C-alpha cells in the first residue's frame, strides 16, 4: 500500500538515486525531476525504473529544471507530494568558479523557486534542503550547527543563500523546512570528477593497465568523508521529526586527500609515487582547508551514528571500481558491506 508521496530534485545524482531507492523500500510513491539531455543521464536509477505502462509502478519521472519556475510550479501542483527533497544542484565546487552565475541560478534561485512554489500551493509539504559543509569554508574546525559560516566559493555562497531562505520560509510561513548540513559523502555512485571517485577509478584503471598517471590538485586539503547510503537515510529521518530543524551530518573524523590516495594505493598494492602527479589546474582560487563535523546534535536527536568511516569507504569504492574495470575486487570492501548491512535496501554497484 502506498503511504506517502515524495518529490526529489536531483534524482539522477548520487544521493538522489540512493534516496529514491530508500523511499521505494519504505513504500513511498517517488517522483523525480530529470533534465533532458542528448545522452542518457539516468544510469544511477535505471535499476529501479520500470515502464510506466506496467501496473503498480511507484517511480515516476518528470522533465524539469530548477532554472525553470513554470515547470517546477506545475510539477509541485500536479504531484502534490507530502515531502520534497531538494538535491538538484551544480554541485562541483571547482566548476562553480568557472560558472558562478549558472551555479547561483540553480542552487540559490532554484531553491527560491521551489520554496515559493510550495508556499503558493498552500499544501502542507515537508521540505528538505541539501545544505553543505562547504558553507563553513574557512571557519575553525570542528564545525557544528552553531559555527558561523565563512563560504569560499560561488557554490558555497549559493548554498548559504538557500540555507537562509529555507530558515526564512520556516520562520515566516511556518513551513516544515529542514537544512541537512551534510559533510562530504561518497560511494561507488559518486560523480567521477570528485576527488575520492577520481582516485578509486584511476587505481582500478592503472591496475587494468588502461591509465598511466593520476593528476591531482591540493593533496593537503582535509575532509570528513562518510558513506552516502547512510546519509540519505538521515535526510528522511529529519523530515519525520515533530519539529523542523537544521542538522550537521558527518563522521567526526578528518583525513587529507593524500591519506585517501595512500589508503587506496596500499589497498591494491601499487606504489603511488610512480603514478600520482600534481596539476595546478585542479587548485581552487580559494580552498577550504579543513572540514570536520561535530555531529553531536544529530547523534542525540536523530540517533545518527555512521557505520562506515574513512578506511572502509575507500575499500568499498575501490572494490566497486575494480569490478567495473573487469578486475577481481580485493574483497575487503565487499565483506564490510555484507557484515555491516545484512538488510541492505540499495543495490550494490
Ligand atoms: P550530484 O551527484 O552532482 O547530483 C546532482 C543532481 O542535480 C543530478 O541529478 C543533476 O542532474 C541535478 N541537477 C543539476 N543541475 C540541475 C538543474 N539545473 N535542475 C535540476 N536538476 C539539476 O550531487 P550529489 O553528490 O548527489 O549531492 C546531492 C545534493 O547534496 C546536491 O545539492 C549537493 O550540492 C549537496 N551536497 C552534496 C554533498 C556530497 O558530499 N555529496 C555534501 C553536501 C551537500 P544531471 O544528472 O542531469 O546532471
Ligand atoms: O574535493 C581536493 C579539492 O571536489 C575535495 C561536493 O559534493 O563536498 C564536495 O565538494 C578536496 C578539495 O569535493 C583534486 O581541492 C585535490 O579540497 O571531491 P571534491 P568538495 O569540493 O569537498 C561538499 C560537501 C559539497 O557540498 C559538494 O557538492 O579535494 N582535490 N585534487 C581535488 N578535488 C577534485 N575534485 N579533483 C582533484 O583532482
Short mmCIF file of C-alpha atoms in Angstrom, two decimals, residues 2 12 26 73 108 120 132 178 217 225 239 262 278 301 346:
data_model
loop_
_atom_site.label_atom_id
_atom_site.label_comp_id
_atom_site.label_asym_id
_atom_site.label_seq_id
_atom_site.Cartn_x
_atom_site.Cartn_y
_atom_site.Cartn_z
CA UNK A 2 1.32 3.45 -0.92
CA UNK A 12 19.73 11.15 -11.17
CA UNK A 26 9.66 2.30 2.62
CA UNK A 73 5.24 25.01 -10.15
CA UNK A 108 20.28 29.66 -4.82
CA UNK A 120 1.81 29.20 -3.16
CA UNK A 132 26.59 21.64 2.66
CA UNK A 178 14.90 21.49 7.29
CA UNK A 217 45.44 19.21 -7.14
CA UNK A 225 34.18 11.69 4.35
CA UNK A 239 11.51 15.07 7.79
CA UNK A 262 47.75 6.32 0.32
CA UNK A 278 50.22 17.30 -9.37
CA UNK A 301 18.26 13.92 18.20
CA UNK A 346 20.25 -0.46 -2.01
#
